XYZ file of C-alpha atoms in Angstrom:
659
model
C -0.082 0.052 -0.013
C 1.328 3.476 -0.901
C 2.574 5.006 2.372
C 1.374 8.468 1.620
C -2.204 7.368 1.128
C -2.041 5.058 4.117
C -0.675 7.695 6.397
C -3.227 10.341 5.323
C -6.060 7.918 5.949
C -4.761 6.948 9.352
C -4.417 10.551 10.281
C -8.075 11.085 9.258
C -9.170 8.046 11.261
C -7.196 9.144 14.328
C -8.563 12.617 14.222
C -12.054 11.447 13.984
C -12.153 8.549 16.426
C -9.611 9.444 19.096
C -10.544 7.573 22.274
C -12.140 4.477 20.628
C -10.127 1.550 21.614
C -9.344 -1.356 19.479
C -10.380 -4.832 20.792
C -9.309 -8.357 20.270
C -6.114 -10.161 19.912
C -4.613 -12.661 17.396
C -5.904 -16.193 18.092
C -5.098 -19.484 16.479
C -8.834 -20.452 17.289
C -10.106 -18.191 14.410
C -10.352 -21.022 11.840
C -13.059 -21.897 9.430
C -15.237 -24.758 10.409
C -16.958 -26.999 7.755
C -20.650 -26.320 7.323
C -22.118 -29.354 5.403
C -20.071 -29.251 2.161
C -18.402 -32.675 1.560
C -15.503 -30.993 -0.246
C -13.591 -28.274 1.473
C -11.395 -25.560 0.095
C -7.717 -25.534 1.093
C -7.741 -22.060 2.724
C -5.724 -19.048 1.796
C -3.588 -19.394 4.874
C -2.117 -22.651 3.476
C -1.454 -21.458 -0.022
C 1.359 -19.056 -1.141
C 0.822 -17.836 -4.730
C 4.029 -17.094 -6.674
C 2.455 -17.083 -10.150
C 3.617 -14.740 -13.016
C -0.076 -14.097 -14.097
C -2.107 -13.887 -10.872
C 0.371 -12.647 -8.300
C 0.806 -9.267 -10.008
C -3.049 -8.835 -10.147
C -3.252 -9.753 -6.445
C -0.461 -7.486 -5.506
C -1.913 -4.646 -7.521
C -5.077 -4.858 -5.349
C -2.966 -5.194 -2.094
C -0.653 -2.473 -2.936
C -2.719 -0.014 -4.825
C -6.433 -0.705 -5.232
C -7.193 -1.006 -1.524
C -5.611 2.342 -0.653
C -7.095 3.951 -3.742
C -10.616 2.767 -2.690
C -10.085 4.030 0.859
C -8.961 7.345 -0.493
C -12.122 7.493 -2.705
C -14.440 6.445 0.085
C -12.829 9.084 2.299
C -13.414 11.777 -0.336
C -17.076 10.783 -0.835
C -17.898 10.575 2.865
C -18.410 6.760 3.286
C -16.511 6.867 6.564
C -17.909 10.254 7.589
C -21.479 8.807 7.434
C -20.675 6.407 10.347
C -19.378 9.414 12.369
C -22.423 11.607 11.573
C -24.796 8.563 12.483
C -23.053 8.267 15.806
C -23.157 11.895 16.600
C -19.424 12.550 16.535
C -19.813 14.751 13.567
C -22.884 16.899 12.231
C -24.155 16.891 8.783
C -26.391 15.307 6.303
C -25.890 11.917 4.541
C -22.815 11.791 2.205
C -23.066 9.932 -1.122
C -25.996 8.837 -3.400
C -26.689 5.274 -2.660
C -28.420 3.545 0.342
C -25.815 0.828 0.168
C -22.769 3.068 0.483
C -21.939 1.470 3.842
C -21.327 -1.802 2.024
C -18.362 -0.347 0.115
C -16.522 0.058 3.478
C -17.282 -3.534 4.471
C -16.053 -4.971 1.135
C -12.783 -3.073 1.441
C -12.229 -4.575 4.914
C -13.115 -8.022 3.614
C -10.608 -7.725 0.795
C -7.928 -6.185 3.054
C -8.532 -9.058 5.619
C -8.049 -11.728 2.843
C -4.852 -9.848 1.939
C -3.648 -10.008 5.579
C -4.056 -13.809 5.384
C -1.670 -14.219 2.550
C 0.540 -11.121 3.048
C 0.562 -10.017 6.802
C 0.883 -6.241 7.067
C 0.993 -4.639 10.541
C 0.141 -1.236 9.203
C -2.790 -2.417 7.209
C -4.109 -4.363 10.214
C -3.890 -1.184 12.354
C -5.691 0.724 9.681
C -8.489 -1.906 9.616
C -8.928 -1.656 13.387
C -9.310 2.129 12.932
C -11.923 1.802 10.276
C -13.817 -0.712 12.364
C -13.720 1.791 15.268
C -15.508 4.307 12.889
C -18.005 1.711 12.026
C -18.752 1.112 15.682
C -19.468 4.717 16.160
C -22.268 4.480 13.754
C -24.026 1.477 15.361
C -27.176 2.238 17.236
C -27.481 0.776 20.860
C -29.758 -2.098 19.855
C -27.403 -3.143 17.073
C -29.083 -1.349 14.079
C -26.485 -0.230 11.508
C -27.494 1.589 8.242
C -26.104 5.111 8.423
C -28.506 6.798 6.090
C -31.568 5.657 8.105
C -29.852 6.633 11.395
C -28.911 10.135 10.067
C -32.242 11.052 8.478
C -34.681 8.177 7.853
C -36.916 10.515 6.048
C -34.274 11.585 3.492
C -32.789 8.570 1.605
C -29.721 9.284 -0.532
C -31.302 7.872 -3.636
C -34.656 9.186 -5.096
C -35.784 5.651 -5.854
C -35.934 4.671 -2.130
C -39.561 5.388 -1.152
C -40.297 6.815 2.346
C -43.643 7.017 3.944
C -43.251 7.011 7.701
C -39.500 7.307 7.787
C -38.884 4.085 9.782
C -36.602 1.236 9.692
C -37.275 -1.672 7.323
C -39.493 0.534 5.117
C -39.486 -0.211 1.444
C -37.254 -3.287 1.933
C -37.179 -4.145 -1.726
C -34.795 -1.151 -2.195
C -33.650 0.141 1.263
C -30.674 -2.245 1.190
C -30.582 -2.480 5.067
C -30.224 -6.214 4.812
C -27.668 -5.966 1.947
C -25.500 -3.722 4.026
C -25.776 -6.169 6.835
C -24.826 -9.115 4.693
C -21.680 -7.505 3.489
C -20.866 -6.537 7.066
C -21.228 -10.170 8.217
C -19.150 -11.439 5.250
C -16.293 -8.974 6.033
C -16.425 -9.373 9.842
C -16.159 -13.171 9.396
C -13.089 -12.899 7.168
C -11.539 -10.233 9.454
C -11.956 -12.650 12.347
C -10.460 -15.575 10.364
C -7.587 -13.312 9.346
C -6.654 -11.710 12.678
C -8.495 -13.628 15.479
C -9.866 -10.286 16.630
C -13.567 -9.948 17.717
C -13.806 -6.078 17.227
C -15.663 -6.321 13.937
C -17.248 -9.638 14.621
C -18.978 -8.301 17.715
C -20.483 -5.447 15.769
C -21.765 -7.940 13.289
C -23.246 -10.307 15.929
C -25.006 -7.418 17.733
C -26.459 -6.466 14.357
C -27.488 -10.069 13.579
C -29.100 -10.622 16.876
C -31.368 -7.536 16.096
C -32.325 -9.145 12.823
C -33.083 -12.389 14.521
C -35.350 -10.616 17.019
C -36.952 -8.444 14.278
C -37.776 -10.846 11.546
C -39.841 -14.049 11.585
C -43.358 -15.357 11.680
C -43.891 -15.042 15.317
C -46.144 -12.431 16.922
C -44.493 -8.988 16.795
C -41.999 -9.989 14.133
C -41.919 -8.775 10.623
C -42.532 -11.375 7.956
C -40.489 -9.838 5.073
C -37.490 -10.829 2.884
C -34.505 -8.772 1.681
C -34.726 -6.969 -1.625
C -31.121 -7.445 -2.408
C -29.797 -10.793 -1.346
C -26.524 -11.494 0.467
C -27.532 -11.420 4.104
C -28.410 -15.122 3.805
C -24.714 -16.181 3.041
C -23.469 -13.622 5.620
C -25.615 -15.092 8.297
C -24.441 -18.580 7.441
C -20.840 -17.426 7.874
C -21.780 -16.085 11.424
C -23.404 -19.427 12.149
C -20.157 -21.150 10.908
C -18.149 -19.137 13.432
C -20.591 -19.252 16.537
C -22.608 -22.334 16.011
C -25.649 -20.150 16.895
C -28.488 -21.782 14.973
C -30.658 -18.670 15.091
C -28.441 -17.225 12.391
C -28.826 -20.284 10.164
C -32.603 -20.412 10.756
C -32.996 -16.743 9.816
C -31.125 -17.316 6.553
C -33.335 -20.115 5.652
C -36.404 -18.167 6.725
C -35.504 -15.387 4.266
C -35.107 -17.971 1.546
C -38.187 -19.965 2.386
C -40.433 -16.925 2.268
C -39.378 -15.601 -1.144
C -42.242 -15.781 -3.572
C -44.825 -16.182 -0.891
C -47.785 -13.702 -1.899
C -50.006 -14.824 0.988
C -47.989 -13.498 3.741
C -45.810 -10.710 2.468
C -45.295 -7.945 -0.119
C -43.956 -9.396 -3.488
C -40.933 -7.724 -5.096
C -41.355 -9.677 -8.422
C -39.011 -11.412 -10.758
C -36.446 -8.457 -10.623
C -35.663 -9.501 -7.068
C -36.297 -13.225 -7.564
C -39.423 -12.951 -5.548
C -41.908 -14.078 -8.021
C -41.967 -17.873 -7.039
C -40.892 -19.872 -4.017
C -37.234 -20.635 -4.504
C -37.870 -24.319 -4.715
C -40.150 -23.606 -7.717
C -37.750 -21.336 -9.573
C -36.159 -22.954 -12.619
C -34.702 -20.054 -14.610
C -32.154 -17.319 -13.937
C -34.122 -14.184 -13.845
C -34.030 -10.519 -12.720
C -31.071 -8.468 -11.345
C -28.171 -10.750 -11.928
C -26.192 -9.882 -8.803
C -29.186 -10.353 -6.626
C -29.861 -13.630 -8.422
C -26.440 -15.319 -7.971
C -26.161 -14.102 -4.333
C -29.536 -15.836 -3.819
C -28.395 -18.956 -5.614
C -25.312 -19.103 -3.412
C -27.345 -18.952 -0.286
C -29.634 -21.674 -1.666
C -26.653 -23.779 -2.299
C -25.466 -23.354 1.297
C -28.879 -24.503 2.588
C -28.826 -27.461 0.226
C -25.422 -28.455 1.695
C -26.243 -27.969 5.302
C -29.748 -29.455 5.399
C -29.199 -31.927 2.541
C -32.431 -30.351 1.083
C -33.368 -32.086 -2.105
C -35.882 -29.428 -3.107
C -33.325 -26.703 -2.891
C -30.750 -28.901 -4.689
C -33.147 -29.605 -7.619
C -33.945 -25.823 -7.999
C -30.374 -24.645 -8.135
C -29.553 -27.349 -10.634
C -32.376 -26.309 -12.942
C -31.452 -22.659 -12.527
C -27.794 -23.375 -13.209
C -28.544 -25.266 -16.391
C -30.729 -22.414 -17.585
C -28.042 -19.896 -17.041
C -25.085 -21.883 -18.500
C -27.037 -23.277 -21.483
C -29.051 -20.187 -22.403
C -27.937 -16.930 -20.676
C -24.179 -16.742 -20.435
C -21.588 -15.033 -22.519
C -18.411 -16.680 -23.899
C -16.461 -14.585 -21.310
C -18.529 -16.080 -18.453
C -20.343 -12.781 -18.055
C -23.988 -12.791 -17.039
C -26.768 -10.254 -17.115
C -27.615 -9.138 -20.736
C -29.652 -6.061 -20.015
C -28.764 -2.575 -18.760
C -32.435 -2.217 -17.882
C -32.566 -3.641 -14.427
C -29.010 -4.878 -14.482
C -30.785 -8.167 -15.441
C -30.734 -11.545 -17.112
C -32.517 -11.357 -20.500
C -34.756 -13.927 -22.053
C -33.203 -17.221 -23.182
C -30.456 -16.596 -25.759
C -30.816 -12.895 -25.466
C -26.996 -12.122 -25.508
C -26.381 -8.794 -27.256
C -22.734 -7.674 -27.650
C -22.610 -3.814 -27.945
C -25.301 -3.512 -25.231
C -24.208 -6.428 -23.055
C -24.349 -5.486 -19.333
C -22.294 -8.354 -17.715
C -21.840 -6.488 -14.357
C -18.440 -7.172 -12.750
C -20.266 -7.857 -9.453
C -22.393 -10.532 -11.243
C -19.202 -12.284 -12.621
C -17.818 -12.353 -8.957
C -21.175 -13.729 -7.685
C -21.044 -16.357 -10.335
C -17.648 -17.549 -9.132
C -18.845 -17.692 -5.529
C -21.819 -19.740 -6.593
C -20.089 -21.999 -8.900
C -17.329 -22.819 -6.288
C -20.152 -23.664 -3.844
C -21.532 -26.053 -6.392
C -18.219 -27.753 -6.860
C -17.703 -28.135 -3.129
C -21.180 -29.785 -2.992
C -20.735 -32.148 -5.925
C -17.009 -32.394 -7.075
C -18.342 -31.930 -10.614
C -15.639 -30.382 -12.945
C -18.303 -28.468 -15.022
C -18.630 -25.874 -12.140
C -14.948 -25.170 -12.054
C -14.936 -24.845 -15.850
C -17.318 -22.013 -15.621
C -15.563 -20.521 -12.630
C -12.215 -20.507 -14.524
C -13.709 -19.023 -17.691
C -15.331 -16.296 -15.711
C -12.199 -15.427 -13.635
C -9.817 -15.200 -16.619
C -12.181 -13.185 -18.775
C -15.340 -11.532 -17.633
C -14.210 -10.875 -14.006
C -10.673 -9.514 -14.188
C -11.649 -7.420 -17.254
C -13.505 -5.288 -14.681
C -10.238 -3.789 -13.325
C -7.573 -1.960 -15.393
C -4.053 -2.986 -15.559
C -3.084 -0.037 -13.311
C -5.672 -1.207 -10.627
C -7.384 2.247 -10.502
C -9.844 2.151 -13.343
C -12.794 -0.027 -13.645
C -15.686 -1.475 -15.758
C -19.114 -1.721 -14.197
C -20.589 -3.493 -17.298
C -18.318 -5.526 -19.547
C -19.324 -5.294 -23.108
C -18.333 -7.716 -25.783
C -18.250 -5.032 -28.419
C -17.675 -1.164 -28.467
C -17.924 1.333 -31.294
C -16.115 4.005 -29.214
C -19.252 6.040 -29.087
C -21.940 4.175 -27.022
C -21.444 5.143 -23.314
C -21.993 1.610 -21.950
C -19.794 2.050 -18.744
C -22.176 4.264 -16.791
C -21.594 7.259 -18.880
C -18.248 6.348 -20.398
C -17.113 4.098 -23.176
C -13.804 3.240 -21.591
C -12.801 2.446 -18.038
C -13.757 4.864 -15.279
C -11.700 5.930 -12.247
C -14.763 5.433 -9.926
C -18.540 5.350 -9.888
C -21.293 7.014 -7.743
C -22.382 3.338 -7.334
C -18.950 1.848 -6.488
C -20.031 -1.708 -5.806
C -17.916 -3.231 -8.579
C -14.454 -1.708 -7.558
C -14.978 -2.699 -3.995
C -16.162 -6.206 -4.953
C -13.038 -6.696 -6.939
C -11.100 -5.687 -3.823
C -13.178 -8.141 -1.789
C -12.666 -11.104 -4.285
C -9.163 -10.839 -5.824
C -7.129 -11.424 -2.603
C -9.256 -14.583 -1.987
C -8.167 -16.302 -5.222
C -5.556 -18.505 -3.533
C -8.399 -20.245 -1.756
C -9.842 -21.560 -5.051
C -6.799 -23.469 -6.300
C -7.043 -26.720 -4.174
C -9.759 -28.589 -2.436
C -9.873 -31.707 -0.310
C -12.195 -34.514 0.682
C -10.895 -37.134 3.082
C -7.935 -38.604 1.428
C -8.393 -36.924 -1.958
C -6.656 -33.679 -3.099
C -8.162 -31.705 -5.932
C -5.993 -29.537 -8.109
C -8.615 -27.239 -9.670
C -6.713 -24.200 -11.005
C -3.259 -23.966 -12.344
C -0.946 -21.209 -11.076
C 2.463 -21.244 -9.520
C 2.205 -21.714 -5.701
C 3.312 -23.562 -2.694
C 0.633 -25.131 -0.449
C 0.352 -27.144 2.818
C -2.598 -29.640 2.783
C -3.958 -31.761 5.590
C -5.535 -34.913 4.255
C -7.192 -37.643 6.320
C -4.029 -39.823 6.347
C -1.251 -37.183 6.497
C 0.042 -33.668 5.702
C 1.128 -33.017 2.144
C 3.131 -30.180 0.464
C 2.198 -29.566 -3.095
C 3.601 -26.951 -5.425
C 3.019 -25.839 -8.931
C 5.376 -24.282 -11.461
C 3.694 -23.040 -14.638
C 3.356 -20.024 -16.974
C -0.425 -20.844 -17.456
C -2.476 -19.406 -19.082
C 0.176 -18.242 -21.465
C 1.663 -21.736 -21.631
C 0.184 -25.073 -21.179
C 3.015 -26.881 -19.204
C 2.398 -27.462 -15.433
C 4.802 -29.075 -13.134
C 3.129 -30.357 -9.899
C 5.494 -31.524 -7.039
C 3.973 -33.623 -4.327
C 5.866 -34.096 -0.991
C 4.006 -36.085 1.601
C 5.028 -35.963 5.293
C 5.642 -39.645 4.907
C 5.306 -42.185 2.097
C 1.737 -43.075 1.742
C -1.471 -43.730 -0.462
C -3.799 -40.935 -1.328
C -5.679 -39.658 -4.381
C -4.645 -36.647 -6.566
C -7.341 -35.315 -8.893
C -5.883 -32.968 -11.529
C -8.553 -31.103 -13.435
C -8.376 -31.025 -17.132
C -9.909 -27.741 -18.159
C -12.990 -27.838 -20.357
C -11.186 -26.040 -23.307
C -8.552 -28.855 -23.193
C -11.319 -31.384 -23.450
C -12.791 -29.675 -26.557
C -15.672 -28.157 -24.536
C -16.064 -24.383 -24.523
C -18.833 -24.397 -21.944
C -20.856 -27.127 -20.343
C -24.278 -27.439 -22.085
C -23.163 -26.676 -25.708
C -24.193 -23.003 -25.873
C -20.777 -22.502 -27.654
C -18.681 -24.949 -29.493
C -15.229 -25.154 -31.235
C -15.300 -25.342 -34.944
C -12.583 -28.002 -35.070
C -11.099 -30.497 -32.558
C -7.815 -30.030 -30.830
C -4.917 -31.335 -32.994
C -3.032 -32.494 -29.885
C -4.246 -34.075 -26.595
C -3.447 -33.378 -22.991
C -0.429 -35.348 -21.700
C 0.576 -36.433 -18.317
C 3.832 -37.979 -16.890
C 4.881 -39.034 -13.444
C 8.514 -38.683 -12.510
C 9.409 -38.310 -16.148
C 7.478 -41.333 -17.344
C 4.609 -40.710 -19.746
C 1.240 -42.145 -18.578
C -1.558 -43.442 -20.724
C -4.230 -42.322 -18.109
C -7.638 -41.685 -19.293
C -9.526 -38.418 -18.368
C -12.377 -39.461 -16.208
C -15.148 -37.047 -15.315
C -12.931 -34.126 -16.421
C -9.961 -35.179 -14.144
C -6.740 -37.174 -14.270
C -7.181 -39.317 -11.151
C -4.055 -40.716 -9.726
C -4.293 -43.317 -6.949
C -0.726 -44.307 -5.849
C 1.757 -44.493 -2.917
C 3.215 -41.030 -3.079
C 6.783 -40.269 -1.929
C 8.608 -37.058 -1.283
C 9.463 -35.110 -4.446
C 7.136 -37.040 -6.814
C 6.567 -34.900 -9.931
C 3.477 -34.897 -12.130
C 4.020 -32.992 -15.358
C 0.950 -31.876 -17.398
C 0.904 -30.446 -20.839
C -2.296 -28.819 -22.264
C -2.268 -27.995 -25.995
C -2.302 -24.222 -26.263
C -3.842 -23.910 -29.831
C -5.691 -20.948 -31.274
C -9.282 -22.028 -31.345
C -12.296 -20.741 -33.309
C -15.504 -20.667 -31.389
C -19.082 -20.631 -32.872
C -22.142 -19.682 -30.937
C -25.491 -21.531 -30.931
C -27.734 -20.461 -33.960
C -30.258 -19.372 -31.312
C -27.985 -16.355 -30.269
C -29.095 -13.994 -32.987
C -26.257 -11.514 -32.709
C -23.604 -14.084 -33.096
C -24.764 -15.566 -36.403
C -22.200 -15.514 -39.068
C -19.493 -14.741 -36.521
C -16.637 -16.481 -34.813
C -14.640 -15.738 -31.680
C -11.008 -16.651 -30.792
C -9.601 -18.409 -27.786
C -6.234 -19.643 -26.643
C -6.156 -21.772 -23.516
C -8.697 -20.328 -20.935
C -8.356 -16.780 -22.526
C -10.991 -15.313 -24.808
C -9.472 -12.851 -27.322
C -10.679 -9.642 -28.875
C -9.733 -7.226 -31.625
C -9.178 -3.671 -30.570
C -8.635 -0.556 -32.758
C -5.452 0.282 -30.855
C -3.836 -2.663 -32.724
C -5.845 -2.435 -35.944
C -6.165 0.663 -38.019
C -8.898 -0.969 -40.071
C -11.279 -3.124 -37.850
C -13.053 -4.328 -40.973
C -9.969 -6.339 -41.794
C -10.632 -8.488 -38.818
C -12.522 -11.412 -40.377
C -12.157 -15.199 -40.008
C -12.639 -18.201 -42.174
C -11.501 -21.825 -42.425
C -8.312 -20.662 -44.232
C -7.270 -18.004 -41.755
C -3.697 -18.541 -40.508
C -2.936 -17.747 -36.886
C 0.471 -16.795 -35.473
C 0.868 -16.516 -31.628
C 3.423 -13.825 -30.591
C 4.961 -13.126 -27.199
C 4.735 -9.453 -26.366
C 6.458 -8.938 -23.015
C 6.093 -5.121 -22.937
C 2.508 -4.852 -24.273
C -0.261 -4.608 -21.763
C 2.026 -5.922 -18.873
C 2.982 -8.917 -20.965
C 0.669 -10.835 -23.234
C 0.555 -13.234 -26.147
C -1.084 -11.787 -29.161
C -2.860 -13.745 -31.866
C -2.091 -12.494 -35.392
C -4.653 -13.658 -38.000
C -4.236 -13.510 -41.772
C -7.399 -13.698 -43.802
C -7.600 -13.146 -47.580
C -4.074 -11.551 -47.537
C -4.972 -9.108 -44.697
C -3.677 -9.161 -41.174
C -5.246 -8.373 -37.818
C -4.103 -8.654 -34.202
C -6.131 -9.843 -31.248
C -5.364 -9.378 -27.557
C -6.766 -11.153 -24.425
C -10.207 -9.771 -23.718
C -9.422 -8.862 -20.075
C -6.712 -6.356 -21.344
C -8.873 -4.302 -23.694
C -9.603 -0.610 -22.830
C -6.323 -0.020 -21.101
C -5.263 2.382 -23.986
C -8.254 4.911 -23.941
C -11.382 4.899 -25.989
C -11.228 2.160 -28.709
C -13.513 0.213 -31.027
C -13.521 -3.505 -29.966
C -15.109 -6.721 -31.021
C -15.000 -10.295 -29.530
C -17.192 -11.838 -32.219
C -15.658 -11.374 -35.723
C -17.421 -11.796 -39.040
C -16.942 -15.017 -40.825
C -15.670 -14.154 -44.278
C -15.821 -16.253 -47.539
């Protein structure tokens, strides 16, 4: 983190909250407990990423984006709102959104994830100070939404209706539960990172108020959140405390969606049109939706609930087979930030909110932990490498809210801009990137009894505790730029266990589960595997190389995935992609940008197009370009996630198929 920004924020915090003590001490007891999922992630604390692709992205967030977001939140009064709510300062609500509090929570969550992998005493002190500010804004009974406390009759956004000026009014848009959910998520991660209870106790006090307030008992409010996420947050608090009231309230909120006989209906926009177990299509506001589906998956896992499981399976298939972009982006419509109809996937006007991509990753990771099915990690990987990290610039201080698949350099798709923006009045996406990116090390490995899953490929060193023994595992790779992966396995003692190495969908000739997209030709080469230098004729089973053997110290598994340039064709049912093809190499989707192509019309593809891959170490922080030659004319394609880092540009993912 840049010292000048850090010190200026610390000075602001110290000035405003002098006398508010920090609480809690580090404790080894702050560990994550399993909550019903048969497969468990190997946590961030046990994985050290050394990767040439992902580590710079993670460090960019740790060293630049966190400080930048704190500075922006300071300038826009996010922290000041807590002080005004607590009476330490005077004034009106700062900002324009009822969920501005959540930006503070997401920054703390991301910074806490960062502390796990990269301990930083100054950052930890800063978080304690920010938490002290949050505590100032909490009311005596635990309530915490600053705009309601400051002036409940004057919401910061005109679309939040006020009648009596009371708590919980107009819940479909008030975001009181949304703020709380992000607070619970952040407080849990902060507790796991530091062992301190200062933020956790604030969250628990607030959650106890929710438990007391909402339900179907006399005197309670029977209502559900407008914007979901409190459900998964409550479950994290249950995971820490074992207090079933939190789990029961999460399930209550889910069980009562779509119940017109007892409560106000918010409609399909908020996934409140049908009971959740009757829903079979991804609809409405895409971020709300995937947060809901993540909560439903938690309940399916904890309660072994067949009805919940059947519903999420149907919804997932609908999303992946009919409503997802080749980049993994979801949410076709700007209107309502919403899923469109089946096969409604426009390119120029695609929405694909960055937050929705992040929510999709969270949901798909849960589904993998529930089932062990490779298809969920295939979607997760595609989303991470393309439609998610595209949301942040290579500098770490400019952002996409929507992620279009085409730009004419004129249409202001990015909330008033046609390139990346330094910030937004609605800053949910930048802070969500901060929340998510430092957590990436926790997605690489998973374990179940005596089985170790290798799900993502990036250079790292990890410590894993299996049922039979402790195992060190490391990866050395230049993935996604190169398909060679070296996995070194060092068990504590010689012994038998199972290693499952994921073969990515693209290396199995599958663009996406369900067939919405397909490659025009098959791979020329096949994935290869060797153990200690000896080539193995091992079959790919359910998307994995599964190795059962007696492992000894220093065993090496070498993988080679063929990094060929692939042409992708969309389903005929996607109207906008007819007569067009897209390019991929490995897990990366490519795009053509005017910065590299003086004449964008030259960028066409046919069966005779010749492709050349070029290593460009100084371009866009180091990429491989694809040079295509069609009918004697040449174009250059770059990885999709890197576009719009050179100002306003035309861009296309889907290129015309020429004769």
